[in-house]
Short mmCIF file of C-alpha atoms and ligand atoms in Angstrom, two decimals:
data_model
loop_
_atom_site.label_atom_id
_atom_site.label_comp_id
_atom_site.label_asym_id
_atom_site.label_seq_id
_atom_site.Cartn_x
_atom_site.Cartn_y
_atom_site.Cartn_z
CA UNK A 95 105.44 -89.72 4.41
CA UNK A 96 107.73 -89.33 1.56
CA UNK A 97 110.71 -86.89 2.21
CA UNK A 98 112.32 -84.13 0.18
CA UNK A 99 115.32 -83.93 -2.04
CA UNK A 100 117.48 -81.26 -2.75
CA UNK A 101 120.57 -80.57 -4.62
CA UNK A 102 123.24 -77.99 -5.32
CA UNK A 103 124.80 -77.56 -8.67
CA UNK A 104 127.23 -75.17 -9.78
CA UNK A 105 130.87 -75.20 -11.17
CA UNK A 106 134.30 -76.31 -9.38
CA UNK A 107 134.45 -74.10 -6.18
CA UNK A 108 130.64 -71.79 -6.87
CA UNK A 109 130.49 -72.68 -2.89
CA UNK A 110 127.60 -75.73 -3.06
CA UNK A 111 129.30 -77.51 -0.37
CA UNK A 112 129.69 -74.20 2.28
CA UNK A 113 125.66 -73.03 1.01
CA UNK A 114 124.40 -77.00 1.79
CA UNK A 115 125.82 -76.83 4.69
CA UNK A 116 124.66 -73.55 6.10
CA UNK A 117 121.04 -75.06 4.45
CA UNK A 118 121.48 -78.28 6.61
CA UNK A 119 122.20 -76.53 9.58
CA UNK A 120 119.21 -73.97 9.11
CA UNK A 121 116.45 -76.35 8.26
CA UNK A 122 117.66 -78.78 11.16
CA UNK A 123 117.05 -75.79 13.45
CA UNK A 124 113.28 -75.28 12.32
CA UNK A 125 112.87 -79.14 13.60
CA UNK A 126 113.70 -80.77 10.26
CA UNK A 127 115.40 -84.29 9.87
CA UNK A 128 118.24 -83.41 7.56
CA UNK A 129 120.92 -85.89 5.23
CA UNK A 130 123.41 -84.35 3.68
CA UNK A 131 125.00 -85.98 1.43
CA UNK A 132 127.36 -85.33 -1.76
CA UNK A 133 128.44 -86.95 -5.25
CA UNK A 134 130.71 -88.37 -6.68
CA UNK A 135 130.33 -89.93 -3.47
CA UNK A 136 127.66 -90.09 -0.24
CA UNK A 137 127.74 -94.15 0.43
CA UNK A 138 131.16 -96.18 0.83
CA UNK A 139 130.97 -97.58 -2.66
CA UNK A 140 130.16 -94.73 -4.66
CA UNK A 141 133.15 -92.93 -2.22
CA UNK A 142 135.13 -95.63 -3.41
CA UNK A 143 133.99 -94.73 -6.94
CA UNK A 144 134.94 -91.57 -6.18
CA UNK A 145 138.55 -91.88 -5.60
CA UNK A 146 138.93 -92.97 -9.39
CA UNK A 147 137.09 -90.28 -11.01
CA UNK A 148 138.41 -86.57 -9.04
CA UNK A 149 142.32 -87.92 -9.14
CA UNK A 150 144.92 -87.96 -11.65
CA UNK A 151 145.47 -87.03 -15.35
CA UNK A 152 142.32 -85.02 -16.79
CA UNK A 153 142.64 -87.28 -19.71
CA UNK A 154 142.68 -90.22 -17.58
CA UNK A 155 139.05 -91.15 -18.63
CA UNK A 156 137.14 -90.31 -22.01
CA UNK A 157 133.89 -88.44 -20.80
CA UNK A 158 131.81 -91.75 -22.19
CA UNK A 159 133.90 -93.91 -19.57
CA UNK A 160 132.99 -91.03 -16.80
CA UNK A 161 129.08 -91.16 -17.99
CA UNK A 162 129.29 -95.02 -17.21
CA UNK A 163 131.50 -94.37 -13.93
CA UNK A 164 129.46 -91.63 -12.07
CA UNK A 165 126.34 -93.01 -13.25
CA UNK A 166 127.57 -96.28 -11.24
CA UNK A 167 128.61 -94.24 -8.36
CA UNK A 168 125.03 -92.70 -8.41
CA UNK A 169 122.99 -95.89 -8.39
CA UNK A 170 124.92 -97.19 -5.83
CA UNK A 171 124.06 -93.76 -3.69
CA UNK A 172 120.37 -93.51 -4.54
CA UNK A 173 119.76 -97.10 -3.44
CA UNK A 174 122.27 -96.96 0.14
CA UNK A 175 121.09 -93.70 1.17
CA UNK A 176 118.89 -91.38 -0.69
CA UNK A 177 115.72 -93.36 -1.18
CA UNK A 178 115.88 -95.08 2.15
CA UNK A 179 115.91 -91.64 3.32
CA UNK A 180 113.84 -90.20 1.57
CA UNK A 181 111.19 -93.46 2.52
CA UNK A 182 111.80 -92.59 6.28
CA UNK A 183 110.39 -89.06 5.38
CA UNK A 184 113.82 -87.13 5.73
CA UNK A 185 114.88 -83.94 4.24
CA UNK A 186 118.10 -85.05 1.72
CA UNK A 187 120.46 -82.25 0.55
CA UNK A 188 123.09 -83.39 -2.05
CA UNK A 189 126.04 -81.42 -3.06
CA UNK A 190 126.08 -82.66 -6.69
CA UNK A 191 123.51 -84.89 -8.59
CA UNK A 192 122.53 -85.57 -12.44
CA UNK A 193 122.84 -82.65 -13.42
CA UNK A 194 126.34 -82.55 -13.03
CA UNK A 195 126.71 -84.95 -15.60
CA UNK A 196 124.25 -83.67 -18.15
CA UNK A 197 126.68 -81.20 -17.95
CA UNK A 198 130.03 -82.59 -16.90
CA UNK A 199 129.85 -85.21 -19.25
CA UNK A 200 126.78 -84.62 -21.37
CA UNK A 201 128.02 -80.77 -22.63
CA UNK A 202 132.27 -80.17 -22.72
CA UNK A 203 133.46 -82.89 -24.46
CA UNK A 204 131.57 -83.49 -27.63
CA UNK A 205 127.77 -83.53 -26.80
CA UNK A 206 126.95 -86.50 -25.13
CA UNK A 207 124.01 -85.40 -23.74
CA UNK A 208 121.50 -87.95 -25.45
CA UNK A 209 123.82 -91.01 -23.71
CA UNK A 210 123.81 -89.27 -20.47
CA UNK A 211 119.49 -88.95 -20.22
CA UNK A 212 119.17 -92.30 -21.87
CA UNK A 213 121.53 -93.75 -19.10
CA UNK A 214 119.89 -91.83 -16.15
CA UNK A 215 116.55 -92.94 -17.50
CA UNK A 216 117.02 -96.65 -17.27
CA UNK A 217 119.30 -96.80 -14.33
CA UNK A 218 118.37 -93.89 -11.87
CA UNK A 219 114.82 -92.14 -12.86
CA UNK A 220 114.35 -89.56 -10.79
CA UNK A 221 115.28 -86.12 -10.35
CA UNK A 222 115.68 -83.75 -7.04
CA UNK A 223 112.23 -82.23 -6.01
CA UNK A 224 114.21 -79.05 -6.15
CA UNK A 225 118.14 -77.78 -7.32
CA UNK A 226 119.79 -74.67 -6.92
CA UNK A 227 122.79 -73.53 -9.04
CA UNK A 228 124.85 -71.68 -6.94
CA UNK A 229 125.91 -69.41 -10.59
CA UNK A 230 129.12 -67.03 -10.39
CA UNK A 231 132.18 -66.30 -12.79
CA UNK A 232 134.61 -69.11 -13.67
CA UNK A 233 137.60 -67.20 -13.14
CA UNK A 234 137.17 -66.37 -9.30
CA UNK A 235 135.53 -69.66 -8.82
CA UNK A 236 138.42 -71.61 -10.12
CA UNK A 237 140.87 -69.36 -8.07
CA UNK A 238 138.62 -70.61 -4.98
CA UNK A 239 137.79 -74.16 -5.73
CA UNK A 240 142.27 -74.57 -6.43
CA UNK A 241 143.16 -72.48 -3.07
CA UNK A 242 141.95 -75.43 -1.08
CA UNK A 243 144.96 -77.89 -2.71
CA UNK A 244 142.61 -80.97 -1.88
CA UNK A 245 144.20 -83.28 -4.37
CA UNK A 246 140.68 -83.65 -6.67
CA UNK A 247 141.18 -81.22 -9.04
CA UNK A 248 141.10 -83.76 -12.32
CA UNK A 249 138.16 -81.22 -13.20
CA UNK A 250 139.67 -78.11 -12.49
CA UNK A 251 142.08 -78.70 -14.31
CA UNK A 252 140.50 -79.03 -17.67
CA UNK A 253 141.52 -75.34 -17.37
CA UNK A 254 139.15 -71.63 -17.72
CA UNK A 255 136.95 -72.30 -20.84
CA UNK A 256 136.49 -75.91 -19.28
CA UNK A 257 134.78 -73.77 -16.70
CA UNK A 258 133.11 -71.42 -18.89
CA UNK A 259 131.23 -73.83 -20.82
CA UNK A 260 130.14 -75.75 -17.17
CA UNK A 261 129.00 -72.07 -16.71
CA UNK A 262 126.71 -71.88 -19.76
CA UNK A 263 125.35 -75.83 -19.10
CA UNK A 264 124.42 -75.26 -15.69
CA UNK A 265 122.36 -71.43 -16.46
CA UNK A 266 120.56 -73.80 -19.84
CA UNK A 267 119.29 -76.69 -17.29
CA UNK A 268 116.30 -73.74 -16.29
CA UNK A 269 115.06 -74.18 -20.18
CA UNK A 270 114.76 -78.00 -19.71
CA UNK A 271 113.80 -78.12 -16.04
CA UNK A 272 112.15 -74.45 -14.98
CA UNK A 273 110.14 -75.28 -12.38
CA UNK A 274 113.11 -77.78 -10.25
CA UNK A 275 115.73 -75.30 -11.12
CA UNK A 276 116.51 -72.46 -10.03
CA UNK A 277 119.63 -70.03 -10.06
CA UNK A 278 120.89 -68.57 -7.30
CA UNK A 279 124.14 -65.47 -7.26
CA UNK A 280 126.77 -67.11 -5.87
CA UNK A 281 129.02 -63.83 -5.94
CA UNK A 282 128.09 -62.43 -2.92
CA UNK A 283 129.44 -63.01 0.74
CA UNK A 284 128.30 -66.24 1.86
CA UNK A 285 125.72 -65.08 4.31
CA UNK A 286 123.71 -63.43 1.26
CA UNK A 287 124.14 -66.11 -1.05
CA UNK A 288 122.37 -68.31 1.91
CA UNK A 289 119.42 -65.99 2.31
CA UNK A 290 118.86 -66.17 -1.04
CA UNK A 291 118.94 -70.14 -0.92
CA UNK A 292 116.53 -69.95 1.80
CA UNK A 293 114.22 -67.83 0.41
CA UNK A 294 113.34 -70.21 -2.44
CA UNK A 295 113.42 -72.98 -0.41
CA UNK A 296 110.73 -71.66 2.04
CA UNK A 297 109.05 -70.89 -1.14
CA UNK A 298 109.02 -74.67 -2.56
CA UNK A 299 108.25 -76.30 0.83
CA UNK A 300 105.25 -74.19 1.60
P1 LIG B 427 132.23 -75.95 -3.98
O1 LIG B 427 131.63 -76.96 -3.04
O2 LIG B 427 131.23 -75.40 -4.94
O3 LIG B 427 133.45 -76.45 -4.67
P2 LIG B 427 133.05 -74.53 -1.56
O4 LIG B 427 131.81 -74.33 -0.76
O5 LIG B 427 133.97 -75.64 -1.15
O6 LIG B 427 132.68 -74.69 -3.13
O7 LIG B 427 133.82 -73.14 -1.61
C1 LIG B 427 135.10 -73.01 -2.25
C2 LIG B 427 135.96 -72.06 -1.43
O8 LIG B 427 135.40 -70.75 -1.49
C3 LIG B 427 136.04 -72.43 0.05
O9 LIG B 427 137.33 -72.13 0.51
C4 LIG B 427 134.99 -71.54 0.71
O10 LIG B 427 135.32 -71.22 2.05
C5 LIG B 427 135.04 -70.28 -0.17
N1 LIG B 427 133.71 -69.65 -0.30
C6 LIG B 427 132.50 -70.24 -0.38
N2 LIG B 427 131.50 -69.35 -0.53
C7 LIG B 427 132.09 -68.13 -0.58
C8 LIG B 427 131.60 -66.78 -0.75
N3 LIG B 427 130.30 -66.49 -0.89
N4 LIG B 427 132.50 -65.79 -0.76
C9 LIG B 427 133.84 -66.05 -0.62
N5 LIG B 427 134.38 -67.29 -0.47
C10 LIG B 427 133.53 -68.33 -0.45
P1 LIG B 428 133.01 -81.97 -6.11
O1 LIG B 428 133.67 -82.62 -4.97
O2 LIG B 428 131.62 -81.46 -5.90
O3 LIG B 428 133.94 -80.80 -6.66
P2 LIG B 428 134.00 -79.23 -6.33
O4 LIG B 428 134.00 -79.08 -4.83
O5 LIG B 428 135.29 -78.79 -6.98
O6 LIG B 428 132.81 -78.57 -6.97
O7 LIG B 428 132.96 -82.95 -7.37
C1 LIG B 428 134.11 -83.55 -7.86
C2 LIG B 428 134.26 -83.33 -9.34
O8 LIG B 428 133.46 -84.26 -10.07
C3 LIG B 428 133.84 -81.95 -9.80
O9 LIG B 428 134.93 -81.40 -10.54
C4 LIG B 428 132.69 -82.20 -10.73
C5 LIG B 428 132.84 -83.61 -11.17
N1 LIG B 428 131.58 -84.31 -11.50
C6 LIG B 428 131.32 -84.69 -12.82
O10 LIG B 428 132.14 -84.42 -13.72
N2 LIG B 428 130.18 -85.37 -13.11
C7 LIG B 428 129.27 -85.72 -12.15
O11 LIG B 428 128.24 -86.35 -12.44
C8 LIG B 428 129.55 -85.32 -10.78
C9 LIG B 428 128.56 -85.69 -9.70
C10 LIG B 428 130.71 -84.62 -10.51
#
């Protein structure tokens, strides 16, 4: 029985990690065998991976050097824990996944986009059944995301308009992907933002 996959996308602090969480928890409860997982990140190399890409200088890496770094990071995750997973039939929720860089990388820095699907197609090839872009204003998010002082804010720090064109990449993936995406209102208290994520998840799984 092949499993499912789903992601969260969203800018620096939109709350992906608190809504997969609260989604882990809930679908565990209704009996389902749940892997969370996150990127940059979610297997000890890629972690390691990690380390180099959310720390330092924002210009310590041109955004073609990140393409080749988290797309590294990513292969090493999607063959140490998401497909074996995902082969054992288990529900995998990942805070982060392509997307991130088709926009990260692909959409603030020149547009890069071509070298980030061209890359993805020959060394990942395949997508989340089903993603949820946890949408809300930059300016708030930001505020959020740099209250927690976790030492990985390479990306917020780009600064605001950084932010606000994430913003705009993440609402555009619906016109490439409409029926994996979807967008969820991630300016509400967390409770409502998780009914919300919920709701279209019942929807896709039944
Ligand atoms: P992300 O994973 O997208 O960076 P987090 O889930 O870590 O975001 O949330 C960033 C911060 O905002 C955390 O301190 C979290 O507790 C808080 N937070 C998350 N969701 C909400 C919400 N709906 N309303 C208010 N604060 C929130
Ligand atoms: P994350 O820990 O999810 O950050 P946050 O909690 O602030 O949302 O991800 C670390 C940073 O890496 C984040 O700023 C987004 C960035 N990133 C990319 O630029 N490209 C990618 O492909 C991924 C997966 C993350």
């Amino acid at each position: 029985m092949a499993g499912k996959f789903i992601s969260f996308e969203g800018i620096d602090g939109s709350g992906k990690s608190t809504q997969s969480a609260l989604l882990a928890d809930a679908l565990s409860a209704t009996g389902h065998d749940v892997v969370r997982t996150r990127e940059p990140g979610g297997s000890p190399g890629a972690e390691d991976i990690r380390r180099l890409l959310v720390e330092g200088d924002p210009g310590r890496w041109s955004a073609e050097t990140e393409i080749l770094l988290f797309t590294a990071a990513r292969r090493d995750h999607l063959e140490r824990l998401i497909e074996p997973a995902l082969t054992e039939g288990k529900l995998v929720i990942s805070d982060r996944f392509a997307d991130s860089t088709r926009v990260y990388q692909g959409a603030t820095r020149g547009d890069l986009r071509g070298m980030v699907d061209d890359l993805h197609a020959r060394m990942i090839g395949r997508e989340p059944d089903l993603t949820l872009v946890i949408d809300m204003d930059p300016t708030q998010a930001l505020s959020r995301g740099l209250a927690r002082d976790s030492g990985e804010d390479r990306f917020e720090d780009f600064g605001l308009s950084f932010q606000q064109k994430l913003r705009a990449g993440f609402l555009s993936l619906t016109k490439d992907f409409g029926t994996r995406v979807h967008v969820i209102n991630g300016d509400q208290s967390q409770d409502r933002v998780a009914t919300d994520v919920l709701e279209v998840v019942k929807a896709h799984m039944s």
